[in-house]
Structures are given as C-alpha cells and as structure tokens.
mmCIF file with all atom_site columns, C-alpha atoms in Angstrom:
data_model
loop_
_atom_site.group_PDB
_atom_site.id
_atom_site.type_symbol
_atom_site.label_atom_id
_atom_site.label_alt_id
_atom_site.label_comp_id
_atom_site.label_asym_id
_atom_site.label_entity_id
_atom_site.label_seq_id
_atom_site.pdbx_PDB_ins_code
_atom_site.Cartn_x
_atom_site.Cartn_y
_atom_site.Cartn_z
_atom_site.occupancy
_atom_site.B_iso_or_equiv
_atom_site.pdbx_formal_charge
_atom_site.auth_seq_id
_atom_site.auth_comp_id
_atom_site.auth_asym_id
_atom_site.auth_atom_id
_atom_site.pdbx_PDB_model_num
ATOM 1   C CA . MET A 1 1   ? -3.897  14.237  -15.971 1.00 94.00 ? 1   MET A CA 1
ATOM 2   C CA . LYS A 1 2   ? -1.125  13.572  -13.488 1.00 98.00 ? 2   LYS A CA 1
ATOM 3   C CA . ALA A 1 3   ? -1.561  11.487  -10.329 1.00 98.00 ? 3   ALA A CA 1
ATOM 4   C CA . ILE A 1 4   ? 0.767   10.558  -7.508  1.00 98.00 ? 4   ILE A CA 1
ATOM 5   C CA . LEU A 1 5   ? 0.681   6.864   -6.651  1.00 98.00 ? 5   LEU A CA 1
ATOM 6   C CA . LEU A 1 6   ? 1.913   5.539   -3.310  1.00 98.00 ? 6   LEU A CA 1
ATOM 7   C CA . LEU A 1 7   ? 3.401   2.267   -4.496  1.00 98.00 ? 7   LEU A CA 1
ATOM 8   C CA . SER A 1 8   ? 4.556   -0.369  -2.013  1.00 96.00 ? 8   SER A CA 1
ATOM 9   C CA . GLY A 1 9   ? 4.775   -3.240  -4.472  1.00 96.00 ? 9   GLY A CA 1
ATOM 10  C CA . GLY A 1 10  ? 1.945   -5.072  -2.738  1.00 96.00 ? 10  GLY A CA 1
ATOM 11  C CA . LEU A 1 11  ? -1.315  -6.411  -4.114  1.00 97.00 ? 11  LEU A CA 1
ATOM 12  C CA . ASP A 1 12  ? -3.403  -3.404  -3.092  1.00 97.00 ? 12  ASP A CA 1
ATOM 13  C CA . SER A 1 13  ? -1.151  -0.619  -4.345  1.00 98.00 ? 13  SER A CA 1
ATOM 14  C CA . THR A 1 14  ? -0.604  -2.496  -7.613  1.00 98.00 ? 14  THR A CA 1
ATOM 15  C CA . THR A 1 15  ? -4.355  -2.835  -8.168  1.00 98.00 ? 15  THR A CA 1
ATOM 16  C CA . THR A 1 16  ? -4.751  0.838   -7.303  1.00 98.00 ? 16  THR A CA 1
ATOM 17  C CA . ALA A 1 17  ? -2.142  1.674   -9.956  1.00 98.00 ? 17  ALA A CA 1
ATOM 18  C CA . ALA A 1 18  ? -4.121  -0.245  -12.557 1.00 98.00 ? 18  ALA A CA 1
ATOM 19  C CA . ILE A 1 19  ? -7.342  1.507   -11.571 1.00 98.00 ? 19  ILE A CA 1
ATOM 20  C CA . ALA A 1 20  ? -5.739  4.965   -11.737 1.00 98.00 ? 20  ALA A CA 1
ATOM 21  C CA . ARG A 1 21  ? -4.226  4.158   -15.125 1.00 98.00 ? 21  ARG A CA 1
ATOM 22  C CA . SER A 1 22  ? -7.607  2.937   -16.390 1.00 98.00 ? 22  SER A CA 1
ATOM 23  C CA . ARG A 1 23  ? -9.065  6.329   -15.442 1.00 98.00 ? 23  ARG A CA 1
ATOM 24  C CA . GLY A 1 24  ? -6.612  8.059   -17.728 1.00 98.00 ? 24  GLY A CA 1
ATOM 25  C CA . PHE A 1 25  ? -4.046  9.262   -15.197 1.00 98.00 ? 25  PHE A CA 1
ATOM 26  C CA . GLU A 1 26  ? -0.322  9.515   -15.871 1.00 98.00 ? 26  GLU A CA 1
ATOM 27  C CA . LEU A 1 27  ? 1.306   7.884   -12.858 1.00 98.00 ? 27  LEU A CA 1
ATOM 28  C CA . TYR A 1 28  ? 4.066   9.450   -10.783 1.00 98.00 ? 28  TYR A CA 1
ATOM 29  C CA . ALA A 1 29  ? 4.990   6.730   -8.309  1.00 98.00 ? 29  ALA A CA 1
ATOM 30  C CA . LEU A 1 30  ? 6.450   7.173   -4.836  1.00 98.00 ? 30  LEU A CA 1
ATOM 31  C CA . THR A 1 31  ? 7.950   4.255   -2.916  1.00 98.00 ? 31  THR A CA 1
ATOM 32  C CA . VAL A 1 32  ? 9.222   4.810   0.618   1.00 97.00 ? 32  VAL A CA 1
ATOM 33  C CA . SER A 1 33  ? 11.760  2.708   2.480   1.00 95.00 ? 33  SER A CA 1
ATOM 34  C CA . TYR A 1 34  ? 10.455  3.369   5.984   1.00 93.00 ? 34  TYR A CA 1
ATOM 35  C CA . GLY A 1 35  ? 12.672  0.952   7.882   1.00 90.00 ? 35  GLY A CA 1
ATOM 36  C CA . GLN A 1 36  ? 10.775  -2.240  7.086   1.00 89.00 ? 36  GLN A CA 1
ATOM 37  C CA . ARG A 1 37  ? 12.484  -5.483  8.084   1.00 81.00 ? 37  ARG A CA 1
ATOM 38  C CA . HIS A 1 38  ? 12.989  -6.629  4.497   1.00 80.00 ? 38  HIS A CA 1
ATOM 39  C CA . ARG A 1 39  ? 13.421  -4.978  1.110   1.00 87.00 ? 39  ARG A CA 1
ATOM 40  C CA . TRP A 1 40  ? 11.519  -7.447  -1.044  1.00 94.00 ? 40  TRP A CA 1
ATOM 41  C CA . GLU A 1 41  ? 8.536   -5.158  -1.409  1.00 93.00 ? 41  GLU A CA 1
ATOM 42  C CA . LEU A 1 42  ? 10.826  -2.385  -2.687  1.00 95.00 ? 42  LEU A CA 1
ATOM 43  C CA . GLU A 1 43  ? 12.032  -4.667  -5.465  1.00 96.00 ? 43  GLU A CA 1
ATOM 44  C CA . ALA A 1 44  ? 8.408   -5.554  -6.199  1.00 97.00 ? 44  ALA A CA 1
ATOM 45  C CA . ALA A 1 45  ? 7.610   -1.847  -6.483  1.00 98.00 ? 45  ALA A CA 1
ATOM 46  C CA . ARG A 1 46  ? 10.305  -1.480  -9.148  1.00 98.00 ? 46  ARG A CA 1
ATOM 47  C CA . ARG A 1 47  ? 8.821   -4.364  -11.127 1.00 98.00 ? 47  ARG A CA 1
ATOM 48  C CA . VAL A 1 48  ? 5.287   -3.051  -10.854 1.00 98.00 ? 48  VAL A CA 1
ATOM 49  C CA . ALA A 1 49  ? 6.258   0.505   -11.815 1.00 98.00 ? 49  ALA A CA 1
ATOM 50  C CA . GLU A 1 50  ? 7.988   -0.756  -14.949 1.00 98.00 ? 50  GLU A CA 1
ATOM 51  C CA . ALA A 1 51  ? 5.001   -2.926  -15.885 1.00 97.00 ? 51  ALA A CA 1
ATOM 52  C CA . MET A 1 52  ? 2.582   -0.039  -15.305 1.00 97.00 ? 52  MET A CA 1
ATOM 53  C CA . GLY A 1 53  ? 4.621   2.390   -17.377 1.00 97.00 ? 53  GLY A CA 1
ATOM 54  C CA . VAL A 1 54  ? 4.884   5.071   -14.709 1.00 98.00 ? 54  VAL A CA 1
ATOM 55  C CA . VAL A 1 55  ? 6.201   8.427   -15.911 1.00 98.00 ? 55  VAL A CA 1
ATOM 56  C CA . ARG A 1 56  ? 8.511   8.891   -12.929 1.00 98.00 ? 56  ARG A CA 1
ATOM 57  C CA . HIS A 1 57  ? 9.319   6.706   -9.931  1.00 98.00 ? 57  HIS A CA 1
ATOM 58  C CA . GLU A 1 58  ? 10.822  8.242   -6.800  1.00 98.00 ? 58  GLU A CA 1
ATOM 59  C CA . PHE A 1 59  ? 12.319  6.277   -3.900  1.00 97.00 ? 59  PHE A CA 1
ATOM 60  C CA . LEU A 1 60  ? 12.728  7.945   -0.518  1.00 97.00 ? 60  LEU A CA 1
ATOM 61  C CA . ASP A 1 61  ? 14.327  6.758   2.724   1.00 95.00 ? 61  ASP A CA 1
ATOM 62  C CA . VAL A 1 62  ? 12.481  7.754   5.896   1.00 95.00 ? 62  VAL A CA 1
ATOM 63  C CA . ASP A 1 63  ? 13.486  5.392   8.688   1.00 93.00 ? 63  ASP A CA 1
ATOM 64  C CA . LEU A 1 64  ? 10.444  5.154   10.951  1.00 93.00 ? 64  LEU A CA 1
ATOM 65  C CA . GLY A 1 65  ? 12.111  2.112   12.465  1.00 90.00 ? 65  GLY A CA 1
ATOM 66  C CA . ARG A 1 66  ? 14.316  4.459   14.477  1.00 91.00 ? 66  ARG A CA 1
ATOM 67  C CA . PHE A 1 67  ? 11.296  5.114   16.690  1.00 93.00 ? 67  PHE A CA 1
ATOM 68  C CA . GLY A 1 68  ? 10.373  1.439   17.081  1.00 89.00 ? 68  GLY A CA 1
ATOM 69  C CA . GLY A 1 69  ? 6.839   0.464   17.981  1.00 89.00 ? 69  GLY A CA 1
ATOM 70  C CA . SER A 1 70  ? 6.058   -1.939  15.140  1.00 91.00 ? 70  SER A CA 1
ATOM 71  C CA . ALA A 1 71  ? 6.777   -5.562  14.299  1.00 87.00 ? 71  ALA A CA 1
ATOM 72  C CA . LEU A 1 72  ? 7.343   -4.466  10.703  1.00 87.00 ? 72  LEU A CA 1
ATOM 73  C CA . THR A 1 73  ? 10.347  -2.350  11.673  1.00 88.00 ? 73  THR A CA 1
ATOM 74  C CA . CYS A 1 74  ? 11.695  -4.013  14.841  1.00 88.00 ? 74  CYS A CA 1
ATOM 75  C CA . GLU A 1 75  ? 13.407  -7.396  14.715  1.00 83.00 ? 75  GLU A CA 1
ATOM 76  C CA . GLU A 1 76  ? 12.750  -7.815  18.442  1.00 81.00 ? 76  GLU A CA 1
ATOM 77  C CA . MET A 1 77  ? 8.964   -7.853  17.901  1.00 86.00 ? 77  MET A CA 1
ATOM 78  C CA . ALA A 1 78  ? 7.452   -11.009 16.424  1.00 87.00 ? 78  ALA A CA 1
ATOM 79  C CA . VAL A 1 79  ? 5.154   -10.817 13.411  1.00 86.00 ? 79  VAL A CA 1
ATOM 80  C CA . PRO A 1 80  ? 1.883   -12.603 14.319  1.00 83.00 ? 80  PRO A CA 1
ATOM 81  C CA . HIS A 1 81  ? 1.240   -15.882 12.508  1.00 86.00 ? 81  HIS A CA 1
ATOM 82  C CA . GLY A 1 82  ? -1.832  -18.048 12.114  1.00 77.00 ? 82  GLY A CA 1
ATOM 83  C CA . ARG A 1 83  ? -4.479  -15.568 13.289  1.00 85.00 ? 83  ARG A CA 1
ATOM 84  C CA . ASP A 1 84  ? -8.095  -15.886 12.198  1.00 80.00 ? 84  ASP A CA 1
ATOM 85  C CA . GLU A 1 85  ? -10.293 -12.999 11.039  1.00 77.00 ? 85  GLU A CA 1
ATOM 86  C CA . ALA A 1 86  ? -11.768 -12.445 14.494  1.00 72.00 ? 86  ALA A CA 1
ATOM 87  C CA . GLU A 1 87  ? -8.304  -12.053 15.999  1.00 76.00 ? 87  GLU A CA 1
ATOM 88  C CA . MET A 1 88  ? -7.193  -9.743  13.196  1.00 75.00 ? 88  MET A CA 1
ATOM 89  C CA . GLY A 1 89  ? -10.200 -7.503  13.736  1.00 70.00 ? 89  GLY A CA 1
ATOM 90  C CA . SER A 1 90  ? -10.124 -7.450  17.535  1.00 70.00 ? 90  SER A CA 1
ATOM 91  C CA . ASP A 1 91  ? -7.536  -4.691  18.007  1.00 81.00 ? 91  ASP A CA 1
ATOM 92  C CA . ILE A 1 92  ? -4.823  -2.644  16.308  1.00 84.00 ? 92  ILE A CA 1
ATOM 93  C CA . PRO A 1 93  ? -2.083  -5.200  15.533  1.00 85.00 ? 93  PRO A CA 1
ATOM 94  C CA . VAL A 1 94  ? 1.624   -4.965  16.356  1.00 88.00 ? 94  VAL A CA 1
ATOM 95  C CA . THR A 1 95  ? 2.273   -4.622  12.609  1.00 86.00 ? 95  THR A CA 1
ATOM 96  C CA . TYR A 1 96  ? 0.813   -1.104  12.732  1.00 87.00 ? 96  TYR A CA 1
ATOM 97  C CA . VAL A 1 97  ? 3.632   1.371   11.998  1.00 91.00 ? 97  VAL A CA 1
ATOM 98  C CA . PRO A 1 98  ? 3.022   4.570   14.004  1.00 91.00 ? 98  PRO A CA 1
ATOM 99  C CA . ALA A 1 99  ? 1.863   7.421   11.725  1.00 93.00 ? 99  ALA A CA 1
ATOM 100 C CA . ARG A 1 100 ? 3.063   5.629   8.566   1.00 94.00 ? 100 ARG A CA 1
ATOM 101 C CA . ASN A 1 101 ? 0.233   6.677   6.279   1.00 95.00 ? 101 ASN A CA 1
ATOM 102 C CA . THR A 1 102 ? 0.340   10.225  7.606   1.00 97.00 ? 102 THR A CA 1
ATOM 103 C CA . VAL A 1 103 ? 4.035   10.408  6.735   1.00 97.00 ? 103 VAL A CA 1
ATOM 104 C CA . LEU A 1 104 ? 3.617   8.732   3.345   1.00 98.00 ? 104 LEU A CA 1
ATOM 105 C CA . LEU A 1 105 ? 0.712   10.937  2.346   1.00 98.00 ? 105 LEU A CA 1
ATOM 106 C CA . SER A 1 106 ? 2.628   14.037  3.401   1.00 98.00 ? 106 SER A CA 1
ATOM 107 C CA . LEU A 1 107 ? 5.531   13.020  1.152   1.00 98.00 ? 107 LEU A CA 1
ATOM 108 C CA . ALA A 1 108 ? 3.097   12.296  -1.675  1.00 98.00 ? 108 ALA A CA 1
ATOM 109 C CA . LEU A 1 109 ? 1.549   15.718  -1.123  1.00 98.00 ? 109 LEU A CA 1
ATOM 110 C CA . ALA A 1 110 ? 4.916   17.437  -1.534  1.00 98.00 ? 110 ALA A CA 1
ATOM 111 C CA . TYR A 1 111 ? 5.521   15.420  -4.704  1.00 98.00 ? 111 TYR A CA 1
ATOM 112 C CA . ALA A 1 112 ? 2.057   16.316  -6.017  1.00 98.00 ? 112 ALA A CA 1
ATOM 113 C CA . GLU A 1 113 ? 2.456   20.035  -5.470  1.00 97.00 ? 113 GLU A CA 1
ATOM 114 C CA . THR A 1 114 ? 5.874   19.978  -7.151  1.00 97.00 ? 114 THR A CA 1
ATOM 115 C CA . VAL A 1 115 ? 4.749   18.216  -10.347 1.00 98.00 ? 115 VAL A CA 1
ATOM 116 C CA . GLY A 1 116 ? 1.314   19.834  -10.488 1.00 98.00 ? 116 GLY A CA 1
ATOM 117 C CA . ALA A 1 117 ? -0.755  16.757  -9.709  1.00 98.00 ? 117 ALA A CA 1
ATOM 118 C CA . ALA A 1 118 ? -4.094  17.312  -7.988  1.00 98.00 ? 118 ALA A CA 1
ATOM 119 C CA . ASP A 1 119 ? -4.738  13.605  -7.378  1.00 98.00 ? 119 ASP A CA 1
ATOM 120 C CA . ILE A 1 120 ? -3.086  11.195  -4.952  1.00 98.00 ? 120 ILE A CA 1
ATOM 121 C CA . PHE A 1 121 ? -3.873  7.471   -5.057  1.00 98.00 ? 121 PHE A CA 1
ATOM 122 C CA . LEU A 1 122 ? -3.193  4.951   -2.301  1.00 98.00 ? 122 LEU A CA 1
ATOM 123 C CA . GLY A 1 123 ? -4.248  1.360   -1.795  1.00 97.00 ? 123 GLY A CA 1
ATOM 124 C CA . VAL A 1 124 ? -5.664  1.411   1.722   1.00 94.00 ? 124 VAL A CA 1
ATOM 125 C CA . ASN A 1 125 ? -8.534  -0.904  2.531   1.00 89.00 ? 125 ASN A CA 1
ATOM 126 C CA . HIS A 1 126 ? -10.993 -0.429  5.379   1.00 80.00 ? 126 HIS A CA 1
ATOM 127 C CA . ILE A 1 127 ? -12.610 -3.864  5.534   1.00 70.00 ? 127 ILE A CA 1
ATOM 128 C CA . ASP A 1 128 ? -9.737  -6.363  5.292   1.00 62.00 ? 128 ASP A CA 1
ATOM 129 C CA . TYR A 1 129 ? -9.495  -6.775  9.086   1.00 53.00 ? 129 TYR A CA 1
ATOM 130 C CA . SER A 1 130 ? -6.141  -5.005  9.406   1.00 62.00 ? 130 SER A CA 1
ATOM 131 C CA . GLY A 1 131 ? -7.537  -2.639  12.052  1.00 72.00 ? 131 GLY A CA 1
ATOM 132 C CA . TYR A 1 132 ? -5.161  0.170   11.114  1.00 85.00 ? 132 TYR A CA 1
ATOM 133 C CA . PRO A 1 133 ? -6.515  3.595   12.182  1.00 89.00 ? 133 PRO A CA 1
ATOM 134 C CA . ASP A 1 134 ? -4.856  5.343   9.227   1.00 90.00 ? 134 ASP A CA 1
ATOM 135 C CA . CYS A 1 135 ? -6.887  3.321   6.729   1.00 90.00 ? 135 CYS A CA 1
ATOM 136 C CA . ARG A 1 136 ? -10.247 4.730   7.828   1.00 91.00 ? 136 ARG A CA 1
ATOM 137 C CA . PRO A 1 137 ? -12.420 7.030   5.675   1.00 93.00 ? 137 PRO A CA 1
ATOM 138 C CA . ALA A 1 138 ? -12.410 9.695   8.407   1.00 93.00 ? 138 ALA A CA 1
ATOM 139 C CA . PHE A 1 139 ? -8.615  9.853   8.344   1.00 95.00 ? 139 PHE A CA 1
ATOM 140 C CA . LEU A 1 140 ? -8.490  10.213  4.550   1.00 96.00 ? 140 LEU A CA 1
ATOM 141 C CA . GLU A 1 141 ? -11.168 12.920  4.580   1.00 97.00 ? 141 GLU A CA 1
ATOM 142 C CA . ALA A 1 142 ? -9.278  14.836  7.265   1.00 98.00 ? 142 ALA A CA 1
ATOM 143 C CA . PHE A 1 143 ? -5.992  14.574  5.377   1.00 98.00 ? 143 PHE A CA 1
ATOM 144 C CA . GLU A 1 144 ? -7.576  15.818  2.159   1.00 98.00 ? 144 GLU A CA 1
ATOM 145 C CA . LYS A 1 145 ? -8.973  18.842  3.985   1.00 98.00 ? 145 LYS A CA 1
ATOM 146 C CA . MET A 1 146 ? -5.566  19.525  5.538   1.00 97.00 ? 146 MET A CA 1
ATOM 147 C CA . ALA A 1 147 ? -3.875  19.179  2.139   1.00 97.00 ? 147 ALA A CA 1
ATOM 148 C CA . ASN A 1 148 ? -5.993  21.952  0.686   1.00 97.00 ? 148 ASN A CA 1
ATOM 149 C CA . LEU A 1 149 ? -5.516  24.167  3.736   1.00 97.00 ? 149 LEU A CA 1
ATOM 150 C CA . GLY A 1 150 ? -1.780  23.642  4.176   1.00 96.00 ? 150 GLY A CA 1
ATOM 151 C CA . THR A 1 151 ? -0.319  23.944  0.687   1.00 96.00 ? 151 THR A CA 1
ATOM 152 C CA . LYS A 1 152 ? 0.408   26.891  -1.595  1.00 95.00 ? 152 LYS A CA 1
ATOM 153 C CA . ALA A 1 153 ? -1.463  25.155  -4.419  1.00 94.00 ? 153 ALA A CA 1
ATOM 154 C CA . GLY A 1 154 ? -4.497  24.598  -2.231  1.00 93.00 ? 154 GLY A CA 1
ATOM 155 C CA . VAL A 1 155 ? -4.618  28.097  -0.760  1.00 95.00 ? 155 VAL A CA 1
ATOM 156 C CA . GLU A 1 156 ? -4.098  29.825  -4.106  1.00 95.00 ? 156 GLU A CA 1
ATOM 157 C CA . GLY A 1 157 ? -6.551  27.481  -5.810  1.00 93.00 ? 157 GLY A CA 1
ATOM 158 C CA . THR A 1 158 ? -4.183  26.281  -8.515  1.00 94.00 ? 158 THR A CA 1
ATOM 159 C CA . LEU A 1 159 ? -4.873  22.692  -7.465  1.00 94.00 ? 159 LEU A CA 1
ATOM 160 C CA . LYS A 1 160 ? -7.846  21.147  -5.698  1.00 96.00 ? 160 LYS A CA 1
ATOM 161 C CA . LEU A 1 161 ? -6.096  18.235  -4.050  1.00 97.00 ? 161 LEU A CA 1
ATOM 162 C CA . LYS A 1 162 ? -7.978  14.945  -3.896  1.00 98.00 ? 162 LYS A CA 1
ATOM 163 C CA . ILE A 1 163 ? -7.133  11.723  -2.063  1.00 98.00 ? 163 ILE A CA 1
ATOM 164 C CA . HIS A 1 164 ? -8.294  8.599   -3.916  1.00 98.00 ? 164 HIS A CA 1
ATOM 165 C CA . ALA A 1 165 ? -8.644  5.250   -2.146  1.00 97.00 ? 165 ALA A CA 1
ATOM 166 C CA . PRO A 1 166 ? -10.524 3.137   -4.716  1.00 98.00 ? 166 PRO A CA 1
ATOM 167 C CA . LEU A 1 167 ? -10.150 -0.108  -2.734  1.00 97.00 ? 167 LEU A CA 1
ATOM 168 C CA . LEU A 1 168 ? -11.462 1.307   0.516   1.00 95.00 ? 168 LEU A CA 1
ATOM 169 C CA . THR A 1 169 ? -14.665 -0.735  0.763   1.00 93.00 ? 169 THR A CA 1
ATOM 170 C CA . MET A 1 170 ? -13.715 -3.726  -1.394  1.00 95.00 ? 170 MET A CA 1
ATOM 171 C CA . SER A 1 171 ? -12.988 -7.233  -0.148  1.00 93.00 ? 171 SER A CA 1
ATOM 172 C CA . LYS A 1 172 ? -9.698  -8.862  -1.109  1.00 94.00 ? 172 LYS A CA 1
ATOM 173 C CA . GLY A 1 173 ? -11.524 -11.092 -3.564  1.00 96.00 ? 173 GLY A CA 1
ATOM 174 C CA . GLU A 1 174 ? -13.175 -8.084  -5.216  1.00 97.00 ? 174 GLU A CA 1
ATOM 175 C CA . ILE A 1 175 ? -9.804  -6.302  -5.393  1.00 97.00 ? 175 ILE A CA 1
ATOM 176 C CA . ILE A 1 176 ? -8.158  -9.263  -7.108  1.00 98.00 ? 176 ILE A CA 1
ATOM 177 C CA . ARG A 1 177 ? -11.010 -9.731  -9.571  1.00 98.00 ? 177 ARG A CA 1
ATOM 178 C CA . ARG A 1 178 ? -10.868 -6.034  -10.481 1.00 98.00 ? 178 ARG A CA 1
ATOM 179 C CA . GLY A 1 179 ? -7.110  -6.218  -10.923 1.00 98.00 ? 179 GLY A CA 1
ATOM 180 C CA . LEU A 1 180 ? -7.365  -9.250  -13.184 1.00 98.00 ? 180 LEU A CA 1
ATOM 181 C CA . GLU A 1 181 ? -9.978  -7.453  -15.291 1.00 98.00 ? 181 GLU A CA 1
ATOM 182 C CA . LEU A 1 182 ? -7.405  -4.670  -15.739 1.00 98.00 ? 182 LEU A CA 1
ATOM 183 C CA . GLY A 1 183 ? -4.603  -7.069  -16.649 1.00 98.00 ? 183 GLY A CA 1
ATOM 184 C CA . VAL A 1 184 ? -2.621  -6.956  -13.394 1.00 98.00 ? 184 VAL A CA 1
ATOM 185 C CA . ASP A 1 185 ? 0.164   -9.533  -13.142 1.00 98.00 ? 185 ASP A CA 1
ATOM 186 C CA . TYR A 1 186 ? 0.104   -10.418 -9.451  1.00 98.00 ? 186 TYR A CA 1
ATOM 187 C CA . SER A 1 187 ? 3.277   -12.477 -9.757  1.00 98.00 ? 187 SER A CA 1
ATOM 188 C CA . LEU A 1 188 ? 5.127   -9.138  -9.712  1.00 98.00 ? 188 LEU A CA 1
ATOM 189 C CA . THR A 1 189 ? 3.792   -8.222  -6.277  1.00 98.00 ? 189 THR A CA 1
ATOM 190 C CA . HIS A 1 190 ? 4.960   -8.909  -2.736  1.00 97.00 ? 190 HIS A CA 1
ATOM 191 C CA . THR A 1 191 ? 2.637   -8.882  0.280   1.00 95.00 ? 191 THR A CA 1
ATOM 192 C CA . CYS A 1 192 ? 4.237   -10.937 3.055   1.00 96.00 ? 192 CYS A CA 1
ATOM 193 C CA . TYR A 1 193 ? 5.289   -9.323  6.357   1.00 93.00 ? 193 TYR A CA 1
ATOM 194 C CA . ASP A 1 194 ? 7.740   -12.115 7.188   1.00 93.00 ? 194 ASP A CA 1
ATOM 195 C CA . PRO A 1 195 ? 9.413   -13.568 4.074   1.00 95.00 ? 195 PRO A CA 1
ATOM 196 C CA . ASP A 1 196 ? 12.436  -15.850 4.177   1.00 94.00 ? 196 ASP A CA 1
ATOM 197 C CA . ALA A 1 197 ? 15.913  -14.926 2.951   1.00 91.00 ? 197 ALA A CA 1
ATOM 198 C CA . GLU A 1 198 ? 14.918  -15.851 -0.603  1.00 93.00 ? 198 GLU A CA 1
ATOM 199 C CA . GLY A 1 199 ? 11.831  -13.618 -0.551  1.00 94.00 ? 199 GLY A CA 1
ATOM 200 C CA . ARG A 1 200 ? 9.325   -16.463 -0.353  1.00 96.00 ? 200 ARG A CA 1
ATOM 201 C CA . SER A 1 201 ? 6.116   -15.556 1.453   1.00 97.00 ? 201 SER A CA 1
ATOM 202 C CA . CYS A 1 202 ? 5.489   -17.196 4.826   1.00 96.00 ? 202 CYS A CA 1
ATOM 203 C CA . GLY A 1 203 ? 1.817   -17.970 4.199   1.00 95.00 ? 203 GLY A CA 1
ATOM 204 C CA . GLU A 1 204 ? 0.990   -17.463 7.882   1.00 96.00 ? 204 GLU A CA 1
ATOM 205 C CA . CYS A 1 205 ? 1.176   -13.713 8.676   1.00 94.00 ? 205 CYS A CA 1
ATOM 206 C CA . ASP A 1 206 ? -1.961  -11.564 8.540   1.00 92.00 ? 206 ASP A CA 1
ATOM 207 C CA . ALA A 1 207 ? -1.014  -10.125 5.143   1.00 92.00 ? 207 ALA A CA 1
ATOM 208 C CA . CYS A 1 208 ? -0.469  -13.572 3.594   1.00 95.00 ? 208 CYS A CA 1
ATOM 209 C CA . LEU A 1 209 ? -3.639  -15.036 5.076   1.00 94.00 ? 209 LEU A CA 1
ATOM 210 C CA . LEU A 1 210 ? -5.759  -12.146 3.787   1.00 93.00 ? 210 LEU A CA 1
ATOM 211 C CA . ARG A 1 211 ? -4.117  -12.357 0.385   1.00 95.00 ? 211 ARG A CA 1
ATOM 212 C CA . LEU A 1 212 ? -4.644  -16.116 0.117   1.00 96.00 ? 212 LEU A CA 1
ATOM 213 C CA . GLN A 1 213 ? -8.260  -15.738 1.219   1.00 94.00 ? 213 GLN A CA 1
ATOM 214 C CA . GLY A 1 214 ? -8.739  -13.144 -1.503  1.00 95.00 ? 214 GLY A CA 1
ATOM 215 C CA . PHE A 1 215 ? -7.411  -15.429 -4.200  1.00 98.00 ? 215 PHE A CA 1
ATOM 216 C CA . ARG A 1 216 ? -9.687  -18.204 -2.970  1.00 97.00 ? 216 ARG A CA 1
ATOM 217 C CA . GLU A 1 217 ? -12.653 -15.818 -3.131  1.00 96.00 ? 217 GLU A CA 1
ATOM 218 C CA . ALA A 1 218 ? -11.637 -14.768 -6.640  1.00 97.00 ? 218 ALA A CA 1
ATOM 219 C CA . GLY A 1 219 ? -11.364 -18.419 -7.685  1.00 97.00 ? 219 GLY A CA 1
ATOM 220 C CA . VAL A 1 220 ? -7.810  -18.185 -9.010  1.00 97.00 ? 220 VAL A CA 1
ATOM 221 C CA . ALA A 1 221 ? -4.409  -19.378 -7.797  1.00 97.00 ? 221 ALA A CA 1
ATOM 222 C CA . ASP A 1 222 ? -1.973  -16.975 -6.170  1.00 98.00 ? 222 ASP A CA 1
ATOM 223 C CA . PRO A 1 223 ? 1.061   -16.848 -8.484  1.00 98.00 ? 223 PRO A CA 1
ATOM 224 C CA . VAL A 1 224 ? 3.687   -15.942 -5.851  1.00 97.00 ? 224 VAL A CA 1
ATOM 225 C CA . GLU A 1 225 ? 5.880   -18.553 -4.149  1.00 96.00 ? 225 GLU A CA 1
ATOM 226 C CA . TYR A 1 226 ? 5.181   -19.587 -0.561  1.00 97.00 ? 226 TYR A CA 1
ATOM 227 C CA . GLN A 1 227 ? 7.395   -21.383 1.931   1.00 94.00 ? 227 GLN A CA 1
ATOM 228 C CA . LYS A 1 228 ? 4.597   -23.843 2.654   1.00 76.00 ? 228 LYS A CA 1
#
C-alpha cells in the first residue's frame, strides 16, 4: 500500500511517519518550503525521510510568505515567547500561516493521484493548544470529501481517498511515547519556530514549550539542543 506523508521534519510528522510505516504503508514523502523564516526543518525532513526509508521524497517551493500574515514567514512579525497554555489556547496565534494546510493537502492530493496512493497522512494535532483552524476534525473531514469529489480518481472510483491524522486527539506526551515505542529517533527532528543561526531551538516559543512539556509528560529527556 502506498501513502503520501506530509513531512515537515518536526516531532509530529515524524511520529506520523512511524505510525504509517507500522501499518504497512510504503511512504511517499512531501516536504514543502512555504516561505518559513528558517530552513532547519527542511534539513530535518531529509534526515527523517532517510531514517524512515521513504520510497520517494519530493520537495516543493510554494512561497506563502509572499502574502505575509504570519510570524513564521515574516521577519517583521515577532514569534511569541514564554506563553502559558491558557494564552496559547485563547485565540489563533500569529504563527498561523493563512491556508497552509489547505495548500499542503492539495499538493499531497496531486501527488497521491499521480502515484496511485489512496491514503494521505499528516501530523496535525487538535488538542496541543495551537488553536489553528486547519487542524480541526471538521476541516479534515471536509477536505477528504472534497478530495473524492474533485479528482479524476475519486470520481471514477479508482481510488477512495482518505485523510489520516493519527495524532489528532493525542497529547504531546502520548505522541512521544508512541513514537518511542516505534523506534523514533527524536534527535533527527526540528520543532522550534525561532532557532538561532546554528539551528539550536529557542526553548521559549509555543512549539518548543509544547514539545518540552511533552517530553516531561513522557518522562524522557528531549535529545535536541536548546539555546538555554
């Protein structure tokens, strides 16, 4: 069985890769450079893909940063640091990239139809306080319906396209424990929104704080290097 994997190089997409592989899927990875402020996660995606033994790994450039609107793509917007869970969950953060998951899933859909893969895996999580609207179950259900209505494979019935988000209702601690059970090497991953010039994680952005909390919950040390 073939599956498309949206692979960012982060903790969640890496765990998702391990889960898909454990279910017997051959992985066709897609990594998108969408205009993010740094390229460390792209290098992490290369490492992870090699470790996971993906069949084919495609890199695409789609510069969503040209539109602005996100601290992840605009140097002029500051990445939030030091927020607690209540603050993270209070509204949609400035790190939200407009329509990112819609764009990424659409690219994955084109890839899937081309290689004959009915299954698309992505590492979105609904309960990690990110507040992103394109990580909600309703969005994924709607996209899956659209995928089967708007593709040749779906209309002709040669593929019944399915969106898989196995981490959707898991806590970060649960995600990490599951990954460790599957042999994931988290030292290969990169999560930080605001790394330094050497790629060291800041330890203070939302992504770092959630990651560190997850490792504490899992009772193991985070193997990546932090500035502090």
